[in-house]
Short mmCIF file of C-alpha atoms in Angstrom, two decimals:
data_model
loop_
_atom_site.label_atom_id
_atom_site.label_comp_id
_atom_site.label_asym_id
_atom_site.label_seq_id
_atom_site.Cartn_x
_atom_site.Cartn_y
_atom_site.Cartn_z
CA MET A 1 0.00 0.00 0.00
CA ALA A 2 1.08 3.59 -0.52
CA SER A 3 2.41 5.69 2.33
CA ALA A 4 -0.15 7.64 4.39
CA ASP A 5 1.53 10.97 3.52
CA ARG A 6 1.28 10.29 -0.22
CA LEU A 7 -2.39 9.33 0.02
CA SER A 8 -3.11 12.42 2.10
CA ASP A 9 -1.35 14.65 -0.43
CA ILE A 10 -3.40 13.21 -3.29
CA ALA A 11 -6.67 13.45 -1.35
CA SER A 12 -6.03 17.12 -0.58
CA CYS A 13 -5.73 18.06 -4.28
CA ALA A 14 -8.78 19.66 -5.91
CA ASP A 15 -8.18 18.11 -9.33
CA LEU A 16 -5.65 16.03 -11.24
CA SER A 17 -3.77 19.09 -12.48
CA SER A 18 -3.10 19.99 -8.84
CA VAL A 19 -1.29 16.71 -8.16
CA PRO A 20 2.52 17.10 -8.34
CA ALA A 21 3.77 15.64 -11.63
CA VAL A 22 6.76 13.97 -9.95
CA ARG A 23 6.05 12.22 -6.67
CA LYS A 24 8.48 10.60 -4.24
CA LEU A 25 7.76 6.90 -3.88
CA ASN A 26 8.44 5.83 -0.29
CA ASP A 27 7.46 2.83 1.82
CA HIS A 28 5.30 1.05 -0.74
CA ALA A 29 4.57 -2.56 0.21
CA PHE A 30 4.45 -3.79 -3.39
CA VAL A 31 7.88 -2.29 -4.13
CA ASP A 32 9.31 -3.77 -0.95
CA MET A 33 8.00 -7.25 -1.81
CA LEU A 34 9.40 -7.06 -5.35
CA ARG A 35 12.79 -6.02 -4.06
CA MET A 36 12.95 -9.15 -1.91
CA ALA A 37 12.56 -11.23 -5.09
CA VAL A 38 14.77 -9.12 -7.38
CA PRO A 39 17.44 -6.84 -5.86
CA PHE A 40 16.83 -3.74 -7.98
CA GLU A 41 17.98 -0.31 -6.86
CA TYR A 42 15.47 2.25 -8.16
CA VAL A 43 12.02 2.07 -9.71
CA THR A 44 9.99 4.64 -11.65
CA ILE A 45 6.29 4.30 -12.49
CA GLY A 46 5.31 6.66 -15.30
CA GLY A 47 2.13 7.61 -17.13
CA LEU A 48 -1.59 7.23 -16.51
CA ASP A 49 -4.31 5.67 -18.66
CA LEU A 50 -5.77 9.14 -19.25
CA LYS A 51 -5.42 11.55 -22.15
CA GLY A 52 -2.58 13.99 -21.58
CA TYR A 53 -0.98 11.90 -18.85
CA GLU A 54 0.50 9.08 -20.96
CA LEU A 55 4.14 7.94 -20.94
CA GLY A 56 6.44 10.72 -22.12
CA SER A 57 4.14 13.55 -21.09
CA SER A 58 6.07 13.98 -17.81
CA GLN A 59 2.74 14.62 -16.08
CA SER A 60 2.65 11.59 -13.77
CA ILE A 61 5.76 10.00 -12.32
CA ASP A 62 6.25 8.09 -9.07
CA THR A 63 9.88 7.31 -8.31
CA ASN A 64 12.44 6.66 -5.61
CA MET A 65 15.33 7.83 -7.78
CA PRO A 66 17.67 10.46 -6.24
CA PRO A 67 15.80 13.79 -6.04
CA LEU A 68 18.70 15.78 -7.50
CA TYR A 69 18.87 13.45 -10.50
CA MET A 70 15.13 13.86 -11.14
CA GLU A 71 15.26 17.63 -10.67
CA THR A 72 18.12 17.95 -13.15
CA TYR A 73 16.55 15.47 -15.59
CA PHE A 74 13.33 17.48 -15.85
CA ALA A 75 14.87 20.94 -15.50
CA GLU A 76 17.06 20.18 -18.53
CA LYS A 77 14.18 18.51 -20.40
CA MET A 78 15.98 15.19 -20.73
CA SER A 79 12.84 13.12 -21.21
CA PRO A 80 12.31 13.90 -24.94
CA GLN A 81 16.03 13.22 -25.54
CA ASP A 82 16.15 9.99 -23.55
CA PRO A 83 16.20 6.99 -25.94
CA LEU A 84 14.66 4.81 -23.23
CA ILE A 85 11.55 7.00 -23.12
CA ALA A 86 11.43 7.81 -26.84
CA LEU A 87 11.42 4.13 -27.76
CA GLY A 88 8.81 3.34 -25.10
CA LYS A 89 6.18 5.53 -26.74
CA THR A 90 5.80 3.07 -29.60
CA ARG A 91 7.37 -0.19 -28.48
CA LYS A 92 5.13 -2.54 -26.51
CA THR A 93 7.73 -5.07 -25.38
CA ALA A 94 10.31 -4.64 -22.61
CA TYR A 95 13.87 -3.62 -23.41
CA THR A 96 17.10 -2.51 -21.77
CA GLU A 97 18.81 0.86 -21.81
CA GLU A 98 21.59 -0.70 -23.88
CA GLU A 99 19.11 -1.77 -26.57
CA ALA A 100 17.56 1.71 -26.65
CA PHE A 101 20.98 3.38 -26.95
CA ASP A 102 21.88 1.09 -29.85
CA LEU A 103 18.84 2.35 -31.74
CA ILE A 104 18.93 6.02 -30.70
CA SER A 105 22.14 7.78 -29.75
CA PRO A 106 21.87 9.29 -26.24
CA PRO A 107 23.06 12.85 -25.50
CA GLN A 108 26.30 13.07 -23.54
CA ARG A 109 24.58 15.07 -20.82
CA LEU A 110 22.19 12.20 -20.15
CA LEU A 111 25.10 9.75 -19.90
CA TYR A 112 26.88 12.08 -17.50
CA LEU A 113 23.81 12.41 -15.27
CA GLY A 114 23.47 8.65 -15.10
CA ARG A 115 27.12 8.17 -14.11
CA ALA A 116 27.06 11.03 -11.60
CA HIS A 117 24.03 9.66 -9.75
CA GLY A 118 24.67 5.93 -10.13
CA ILE A 119 21.70 5.32 -12.43
CA ARG A 120 22.72 2.12 -14.21
CA ASN A 121 21.26 -0.79 -16.15
CA ARG A 122 17.83 0.72 -16.68
CA ILE A 123 15.18 -1.61 -18.02
CA LEU A 124 11.78 -0.40 -19.18
CA PHE A 125 8.47 -2.27 -19.36
CA PRO A 126 5.92 -0.39 -21.52
CA LEU A 127 2.23 -0.85 -20.69
CA SER A 128 -0.37 -0.60 -23.44
CA ARG A 129 -4.09 -0.95 -23.99
CA LYS A 130 -5.98 -0.75 -27.27
CA ASP A 131 -2.62 -0.65 -29.11
CA ALA A 132 -1.58 2.55 -27.33
CA VAL A 133 1.23 2.82 -24.78
CA TYR A 134 -0.08 4.67 -21.73
CA GLY A 135 2.56 4.00 -19.11
CA ALA A 136 5.70 2.16 -18.15
CA VAL A 137 7.70 0.83 -15.24
CA CYS A 138 11.47 1.31 -15.17
CA PHE A 139 13.87 -0.55 -12.88
CA THR A 140 17.58 0.07 -12.35
CA SER A 141 20.23 -2.17 -10.82
CA THR A 142 23.91 -2.01 -9.93
CA ARG A 143 24.39 -4.98 -12.29
CA PRO A 144 22.59 -6.18 -15.42
CA PHE A 145 19.38 -8.10 -14.74
CA THR A 146 19.40 -11.82 -15.40
CA GLN A 147 16.94 -13.35 -17.86
CA GLY A 148 14.95 -14.81 -14.98
CA GLU A 149 14.75 -11.43 -13.24
CA PHE A 150 13.76 -9.79 -16.52
CA GLU A 151 10.89 -12.25 -17.00
CA PHE A 152 9.71 -11.91 -13.39
CA LEU A 153 9.69 -8.11 -13.48
CA SER A 154 7.87 -8.25 -16.81
CA LEU A 155 5.04 -10.13 -15.09
CA MET A 156 5.02 -7.70 -12.16
CA ALA A 157 5.22 -4.40 -14.07
CA GLU A 158 1.51 -3.98 -14.82
CA PRO A 159 0.21 -4.90 -11.33
CA LEU A 160 2.87 -2.65 -9.80
CA HIS A 161 1.82 0.26 -12.01
CA ALA A 162 -1.84 -0.36 -11.11
CA ALA A 163 -1.09 -0.52 -7.38
CA VAL A 164 0.95 2.70 -7.32
CA THR A 165 -1.40 4.75 -9.54
CA LYS A 166 -4.63 3.40 -7.99
CA PRO A 167 -5.10 6.31 -5.52
CA ILE A 168 -4.87 8.83 -8.36
CA MET A 169 -7.10 6.87 -10.73
CA ASP A 170 -9.67 6.27 -7.99
CA ARG A 171 -9.67 9.95 -7.07
CA PHE A 172 -9.56 11.65 -10.46
CA ALA A 173 -10.19 9.32 -13.42
CA ALA A 174 -13.97 9.70 -13.48
CA SER A 175 -13.85 13.49 -13.13
CA GLN A 176 -11.06 13.77 -15.70
CA LEU A 177 -13.30 11.95 -18.19
CA ARG A 178 -16.31 13.97 -16.96
CA LEU A 179 -18.31 10.85 -16.20
CA THR A 180 -21.33 11.50 -13.98
CA LYS A 181 -22.53 9.39 -11.06
CA GLY A 182 -25.44 8.13 -13.17
CA GLU A 183 -23.18 7.14 -16.07
CA LEU A 184 -20.85 5.25 -13.75
CA LEU A 185 -23.74 3.43 -12.08
CA CYS A 186 -25.20 2.38 -15.44
CA LEU A 187 -21.78 1.20 -16.62
CA LYS A 188 -21.32 -0.80 -13.43
CA MET A 189 -24.69 -2.50 -13.81
CA ALA A 190 -24.08 -3.12 -17.51
CA SER A 191 -20.76 -4.75 -16.59
CA ARG A 192 -22.77 -7.31 -14.60
CA GLY A 193 -24.71 -8.24 -17.71
CA LEU A 194 -27.86 -6.22 -17.06
CA THR A 195 -29.80 -4.81 -20.01
CA SER A 196 -31.15 -1.26 -20.00
CA GLU A 197 -34.56 -2.62 -18.98
CA GLU A 198 -33.04 -4.57 -16.09
CA ILE A 199 -31.02 -1.54 -14.98
CA ALA A 200 -34.28 0.45 -14.91
CA VAL A 201 -35.82 -2.13 -12.58
CA ALA A 202 -32.76 -2.19 -10.32
CA SER A 203 -32.33 1.60 -10.16
CA ASP A 204 -34.38 4.78 -9.89
CA TYR A 205 -33.64 5.79 -13.48
CA ALA A 206 -36.10 5.72 -16.35
CA LEU A 207 -35.25 3.60 -19.39
CA GLU A 208 -34.72 6.67 -21.56
CA THR A 209 -32.34 8.16 -18.96
CA ILE A 210 -30.33 4.94 -18.76
CA ASN A 211 -29.90 4.75 -22.52
CA SER A 212 -28.87 8.40 -22.55
CA TYR A 213 -26.31 7.82 -19.76
CA LEU A 214 -24.81 4.81 -21.53
CA LYS A 215 -24.67 6.62 -24.85
CA SER A 216 -22.83 9.58 -23.32
CA ALA A 217 -20.49 7.23 -21.41
CA VAL A 218 -19.60 5.49 -24.68
CA ARG A 219 -18.70 8.85 -26.20
CA LYS A 220 -16.68 10.09 -23.21
CA LEU A 221 -14.67 6.86 -23.03
CA GLY A 222 -13.92 6.95 -26.73
CA ALA A 223 -15.63 3.60 -27.20
CA SER A 224 -17.62 2.27 -30.15
CA ASN A 225 -20.42 0.64 -28.20
CA ARG A 226 -21.69 -0.27 -24.74
CA VAL A 227 -19.58 -3.41 -24.42
CA GLU A 228 -16.41 -1.54 -25.32
CA ALA A 229 -17.31 1.27 -22.92
CA VAL A 230 -17.67 -1.23 -20.07
CA ALA A 231 -14.29 -2.73 -20.95
CA GLU A 232 -12.73 0.75 -20.98
CA ALA A 233 -14.26 1.61 -17.60
CA ILE A 234 -12.96 -1.62 -16.08
CA GLY A 235 -9.53 -1.10 -17.64
CA LYS A 236 -9.32 2.39 -16.19
CA ARG A 237 -10.53 1.04 -12.84
CA LEU A 238 -13.60 3.30 -12.88
CA ILE A 239 -15.81 0.34 -12.01
CA ASP A 240 -15.16 -3.10 -10.59
#
């Protein structure tokens, strides 16, 4: 679970734009358990499954990397120049820093920052849905990861991302998409297999209202139909 201070900070924000873009990741149980299995040094969880907050936008980052490294990295706008991030926007399979640097030449300043702060052997696991990369998890280690460690972290990347970003998604995802209470309720009931008529019986809404709510939810979620909208809402953890 996330630290109490971090949850309190998120809860005190009026909207998603008020949440600090870069957040210090401390005392997270999931991270601690992973480190017992694989001795990594630093971890960074980037991006949200929301428009404008995807990987590479630098709008949502949880990390335990050295604060001075992160401050310098963003102050000097290293993210767009970082081959590890640039490749992650389109590649959906995990890769190492070395592989990224072979494809895209890194700036010397980035290499210097890594050496100065002991940021070594980065490995990035992109996360995608509907053929679009929305986030990623990056681990570093004092030595290269073994194949077994690589495969294990690949399995853990998505649940780790979900666990760390859950407080933000729970707090702001629905409002960011401008979904109303009625739309969310109808989506939740539809996810259980109820038809519009059955939702009308189970709720206080008229049939016409329910159909209107579901139609607007489909549009707001960028879906093609009700089934796809339900899948989107579940994927974004708006309903369970």
